[in-house]
Amino acid sequence: MEVIKRFSPEETERRRKEYMETVVKPMVEHIFKMYPKLNGAVLKVAQYWCDEARDAVHGKLGFSLYRNPDIEAWINRLHKLWTDPKLSMTPIEEWFLEGEKTIQLADIKFDAWGEPDIEDLIFNQFGWSDNGNAIPLFAAFCKEGGDQCFSPKENYLPYAIFKRDESNQIETQVVGKMIRPWLDGVMPEREAEHD
């Protein structure tokens, strides 16, 4: 299948940096202000079919008590919870890298349905566009062959780590590697079909 580009490599890189600074980082800063005991966050990305788009790129944030969270331990724990039929994954495990410990030490609040209050905030204000801008900006950083039936470990890769420094500023460290460069700046499939 021919890959149709929406943006040049230079334009994609510029837009990706802008997206991180104007969409993702402000949300992390907001959550850090709400919960001063949180000191780190991770943005992970995956590409797999969801609802109306086969090429949707999903972004998820996870929060940590630590500036240098153990991302591998978190992903492995999520994989175990996902794949062991005797266990179940809760929003606590999905949103917080140290699970129950993060909830207790950071005094995370929950809504009437038992969901962390940040979940609604992020879903309604995060601005991540799974079926739109996230595709050209982040598809190149996702694993090949993702599937909604796979565990987070099988689908997701870390893209960025956010760290609160001593002066309460947020440092962004991009850790994602471009593993599918032919998709950098790619046009979303549904746009390409209408051209």
mmCIF file of C-alpha atoms in Angstrom:
data_model
loop_
_atom_site.group_PDB
_atom_site.id
_atom_site.type_symbol
_atom_site.label_atom_id
_atom_site.label_comp_id
_atom_site.label_asym_id
_atom_site.label_seq_id
_atom_site.Cartn_x
_atom_site.Cartn_y
_atom_site.Cartn_z
ATOM 1 C CA MET A 1 0.000 0.000 0.000
ATOM 2 C CA GLU A 2 1.297 3.435 -0.929
ATOM 3 C CA VAL A 3 2.060 5.734 2.010
ATOM 4 C CA ILE A 4 0.672 9.227 1.453
ATOM 5 C CA LYS A 5 2.275 11.938 3.565
ATOM 6 C CA ARG A 6 0.379 14.795 5.144
ATOM 7 C CA PHE A 7 3.521 16.619 6.299
ATOM 8 C CA SER A 8 7.181 16.749 5.340
ATOM 9 C CA PRO A 9 9.658 15.339 7.915
ATOM 10 C CA GLU A 10 10.586 18.869 9.016
ATOM 11 C CA GLU A 11 6.960 19.962 9.340
ATOM 12 C CA THR A 12 6.080 16.760 11.235
ATOM 13 C CA GLU A 13 8.909 17.292 13.734
ATOM 14 C CA ARG A 14 7.899 20.924 14.271
ATOM 15 C CA ARG A 15 4.250 19.979 14.787
ATOM 16 C CA ARG A 16 5.138 17.084 17.116
ATOM 17 C CA LYS A 17 7.200 19.388 19.374
ATOM 18 C CA GLU A 18 4.426 21.981 19.323
ATOM 19 C CA TYR A 19 1.812 19.334 20.191
ATOM 20 C CA MET A 20 3.880 18.153 23.145
ATOM 21 C CA GLU A 21 4.323 21.731 24.399
ATOM 22 C CA THR A 22 0.759 22.974 23.852
ATOM 23 C CA VAL A 23 -1.385 19.861 24.435
ATOM 24 C CA VAL A 24 0.391 17.176 26.465
ATOM 25 C CA LYS A 25 2.727 19.119 28.766
ATOM 26 C CA PRO A 26 0.022 21.570 29.980
ATOM 27 C CA MET A 27 -2.149 18.619 31.011
ATOM 28 C CA VAL A 28 0.739 17.066 32.945
ATOM 29 C CA GLU A 29 1.442 20.446 34.588
ATOM 30 C CA HIS A 30 -2.223 20.751 35.565
ATOM 31 C CA ILE A 31 -2.248 17.282 37.179
ATOM 32 C CA PHE A 32 1.042 18.025 38.974
ATOM 33 C CA LYS A 33 -0.506 21.221 40.409
ATOM 34 C CA MET A 34 -3.535 19.247 41.594
ATOM 35 C CA TYR A 35 -1.320 16.592 43.170
ATOM 36 C CA PRO A 36 2.000 18.032 44.385
ATOM 37 C CA LYS A 37 3.299 14.621 45.482
ATOM 38 C CA LEU A 38 3.337 13.396 41.868
ATOM 39 C CA ASN A 39 6.778 14.007 40.373
ATOM 40 C CA GLY A 40 6.827 12.048 37.120
ATOM 41 C CA ALA A 41 4.587 11.098 34.229
ATOM 42 C CA VAL A 42 4.915 8.923 31.144
ATOM 43 C CA LEU A 43 3.231 9.322 27.765
ATOM 44 C CA LYS A 44 2.975 5.995 25.963
ATOM 45 C CA VAL A 45 1.704 5.515 22.404
ATOM 46 C CA ALA A 46 0.253 2.650 20.378
ATOM 47 C CA GLN A 47 -1.378 2.243 16.990
ATOM 48 C CA TYR A 48 -4.303 -0.120 16.528
ATOM 49 C CA TRP A 49 -7.863 -0.195 15.245
ATOM 50 C CA CYS A 50 -10.407 1.587 17.407
ATOM 51 C CA ASP A 51 -13.998 2.385 16.467
ATOM 52 C CA GLU A 52 -13.927 4.114 13.084
ATOM 53 C CA ALA A 53 -10.182 4.186 12.369
ATOM 54 C CA ARG A 54 -7.871 1.255 11.623
ATOM 55 C CA ASP A 55 -4.826 3.487 11.978
ATOM 56 C CA ALA A 56 -5.776 5.246 15.243
ATOM 57 C CA VAL A 57 -2.809 6.249 17.421
ATOM 58 C CA HIS A 58 -3.617 6.097 21.116
ATOM 59 C CA GLY A 59 -1.829 8.130 23.756
ATOM 60 C CA LYS A 60 -2.045 7.337 27.477
ATOM 61 C CA LEU A 61 -0.557 9.114 30.451
ATOM 62 C CA GLY A 62 0.630 7.362 33.595
ATOM 63 C CA PHE A 63 1.637 9.243 36.750
ATOM 64 C CA SER A 64 4.330 8.483 39.313
ATOM 65 C CA LEU A 65 5.560 9.539 42.716
ATOM 66 C CA TYR A 66 9.091 9.548 41.308
ATOM 67 C CA ARG A 67 11.004 11.740 38.872
ATOM 68 C CA ASN A 68 12.535 8.599 37.354
ATOM 69 C CA PRO A 69 9.700 6.067 37.426
ATOM 70 C CA ASP A 70 10.242 2.380 36.768
ATOM 71 C CA ILE A 71 8.358 2.247 33.471
ATOM 72 C CA GLU A 72 9.357 -1.330 32.685
ATOM 73 C CA ALA A 73 8.003 -2.622 36.006
ATOM 74 C CA TRP A 74 4.722 -0.759 35.392
ATOM 75 C CA ILE A 75 4.311 -2.144 31.863
ATOM 76 C CA ASN A 76 5.152 -5.680 33.055
ATOM 77 C CA ARG A 77 2.621 -5.389 35.892
ATOM 78 C CA LEU A 78 -0.061 -4.215 33.438
ATOM 79 C CA HIS A 79 0.773 -7.158 31.160
ATOM 80 C CA LYS A 80 0.370 -9.620 34.031
ATOM 81 C CA LEU A 81 -2.955 -8.073 35.069
ATOM 82 C CA TRP A 82 -4.154 -8.150 31.447
ATOM 83 C CA THR A 83 -3.147 -11.736 30.697
ATOM 84 C CA ASP A 84 -3.830 -13.560 33.987
ATOM 85 C CA PRO A 85 -7.540 -14.537 34.087
ATOM 86 C CA LYS A 86 -7.469 -14.568 37.913
ATOM 87 C CA LEU A 87 -6.458 -10.895 38.010
ATOM 88 C CA SER A 88 -8.078 -7.741 36.690
ATOM 89 C CA MET A 89 -6.651 -4.379 35.729
ATOM 90 C CA THR A 90 -8.111 -1.403 37.560
ATOM 91 C CA PRO A 91 -7.872 2.305 36.725
ATOM 92 C CA ILE A 92 -5.455 2.573 39.656
ATOM 93 C CA GLU A 93 -2.991 0.250 37.933
ATOM 94 C CA GLU A 94 -3.482 1.829 34.528
ATOM 95 C CA TRP A 95 -3.090 5.493 35.577
ATOM 96 C CA PHE A 96 -0.524 5.235 38.387
ATOM 97 C CA LEU A 97 2.875 3.628 37.978
ATOM 98 C CA GLU A 98 3.178 2.490 41.578
ATOM 99 C CA GLY A 99 -0.488 1.505 41.771
ATOM 100 C CA GLU A 100 -2.033 1.596 45.244
ATOM 101 C CA LYS A 101 1.086 3.226 46.724
ATOM 102 C CA THR A 102 0.659 6.258 44.441
ATOM 103 C CA ILE A 103 -3.014 6.564 45.401
ATOM 104 C CA GLN A 104 -2.242 6.565 49.114
ATOM 105 C CA LEU A 105 0.839 8.787 49.153
ATOM 106 C CA ALA A 106 -0.407 11.345 46.621
ATOM 107 C CA ASP A 107 -3.964 11.497 48.072
ATOM 108 C CA ILE A 108 -5.612 10.870 44.690
ATOM 109 C CA LYS A 109 -9.340 11.668 44.656
ATOM 110 C CA PHE A 110 -12.002 9.416 43.114
ATOM 111 C CA ASP A 111 -15.446 10.084 41.675
ATOM 112 C CA ALA A 112 -18.695 8.369 42.672
ATOM 113 C CA TRP A 113 -18.002 5.500 40.214
ATOM 114 C CA GLY A 114 -14.602 4.716 41.696
ATOM 115 C CA GLU A 115 -12.603 6.323 38.872
ATOM 116 C CA PRO A 116 -9.649 8.626 39.634
ATOM 117 C CA ASP A 117 -10.694 12.244 39.141
ATOM 118 C CA ILE A 118 -7.855 12.782 36.666
ATOM 119 C CA GLU A 119 -9.411 10.267 34.249
ATOM 120 C CA ASP A 120 -12.380 12.485 33.382
ATOM 121 C CA LEU A 121 -10.141 15.536 33.274
ATOM 122 C CA ILE A 122 -7.704 13.933 30.846
ATOM 123 C CA PHE A 123 -10.365 12.378 28.606
ATOM 124 C CA ASN A 124 -12.271 15.666 28.348
ATOM 125 C CA GLN A 125 -9.347 18.091 28.194
ATOM 126 C CA PHE A 126 -6.248 16.190 27.066
ATOM 127 C CA GLY A 127 -7.002 16.954 23.423
ATOM 128 C CA TRP A 128 -5.322 13.808 22.078
ATOM 129 C CA SER A 129 -6.785 13.092 18.637
ATOM 130 C CA ASP A 130 -6.536 9.283 18.147
ATOM 131 C CA ASN A 131 -8.010 9.411 14.667
ATOM 132 C CA GLY A 132 -6.552 12.765 13.613
ATOM 133 C CA ASN A 133 -3.297 14.600 14.387
ATOM 134 C CA ALA A 134 -1.843 11.811 16.523
ATOM 135 C CA ILE A 135 -1.528 9.617 13.413
ATOM 136 C CA PRO A 136 0.958 11.732 11.408
ATOM 137 C CA LEU A 137 2.779 12.877 14.539
ATOM 138 C CA PHE A 138 3.241 9.576 16.431
ATOM 139 C CA ALA A 139 2.558 6.553 14.163
ATOM 140 C CA ALA A 140 6.270 6.256 13.389
ATOM 141 C CA PHE A 141 6.955 5.691 17.114
ATOM 142 C CA CYS A 142 4.437 2.837 17.533
ATOM 143 C CA LYS A 143 4.859 -0.916 17.288
ATOM 144 C CA GLU A 144 3.736 -2.657 14.115
ATOM 145 C CA GLY A 145 0.621 -4.845 14.253
ATOM 146 C CA GLY A 146 -1.076 -3.526 17.395
ATOM 147 C CA ASP A 147 -4.489 -4.886 18.337
ATOM 148 C CA GLN A 148 -7.137 -3.786 20.830
ATOM 149 C CA CYS A 149 -7.113 -7.349 22.243
ATOM 150 C CA PHE A 150 -3.396 -7.126 23.103
ATOM 151 C CA SER A 151 -2.028 -6.159 26.507
ATOM 152 C CA PRO A 152 -0.524 -2.695 27.046
ATOM 153 C CA LYS A 153 2.943 -4.274 26.949
ATOM 154 C CA GLU A 154 2.237 -5.748 23.514
ATOM 155 C CA ASN A 155 0.817 -2.472 22.149
ATOM 156 C CA TYR A 156 2.389 0.536 23.845
ATOM 157 C CA LEU A 157 5.837 2.107 23.813
ATOM 158 C CA PRO A 158 6.934 5.037 26.003
ATOM 159 C CA TYR A 159 7.295 8.267 24.034
ATOM 160 C CA ALA A 160 8.073 10.886 26.700
ATOM 161 C CA ILE A 161 8.797 11.228 30.404
ATOM 162 C CA PHE A 162 7.815 14.356 32.303
ATOM 163 C CA LYS A 163 9.737 15.234 35.475
ATOM 164 C CA ARG A 164 9.066 17.884 38.094
ATOM 165 C CA ASP A 165 12.350 19.604 38.959
ATOM 166 C CA GLU A 166 13.422 21.276 42.224
ATOM 167 C CA SER A 167 11.951 24.615 41.118
ATOM 168 C CA ASN A 168 8.605 22.964 40.285
ATOM 169 C CA GLN A 169 9.147 23.274 36.520
ATOM 170 C CA ILE A 170 8.345 20.376 34.190
ATOM 171 C CA GLU A 171 11.167 18.870 32.145
ATOM 172 C CA THR A 172 10.184 16.820 29.095
ATOM 173 C CA GLN A 173 12.444 13.997 27.987
ATOM 174 C CA VAL A 174 11.558 12.304 24.693
ATOM 175 C CA VAL A 175 12.533 8.632 24.968
ATOM 176 C CA GLY A 176 10.593 7.287 21.981
ATOM 177 C CA LYS A 177 12.529 5.913 19.032
ATOM 178 C CA MET A 178 11.281 6.273 15.477
ATOM 179 C CA ILE A 179 10.883 2.616 14.524
ATOM 180 C CA ARG A 180 8.680 3.084 11.433
ATOM 181 C CA PRO A 181 10.115 6.172 9.686
ATOM 182 C CA TRP A 182 8.008 5.613 6.563
ATOM 183 C CA LEU A 183 4.959 6.616 8.664
ATOM 184 C CA ASP A 184 6.424 9.890 9.948
ATOM 185 C CA GLY A 185 3.970 12.562 8.768
ATOM 186 C CA VAL A 186 1.608 9.990 7.219
ATOM 187 C CA MET A 187 -1.871 11.094 6.236
ATOM 188 C CA PRO A 188 -4.647 9.357 8.234
ATOM 189 C CA GLU A 189 -6.272 6.646 6.126
ATOM 190 C CA ARG A 190 -9.738 8.179 6.167
ATOM 191 C CA GLU A 191 -8.342 11.472 4.807
ATOM 192 C CA ALA A 192 -6.366 9.651 2.122
ATOM 193 C CA GLU A 193 -9.518 7.760 1.057
ATOM 194 C CA HIS A 194 -11.343 11.061 0.482
ATOM 195 C CA ASP A 195 -8.622 12.645 -1.658
#
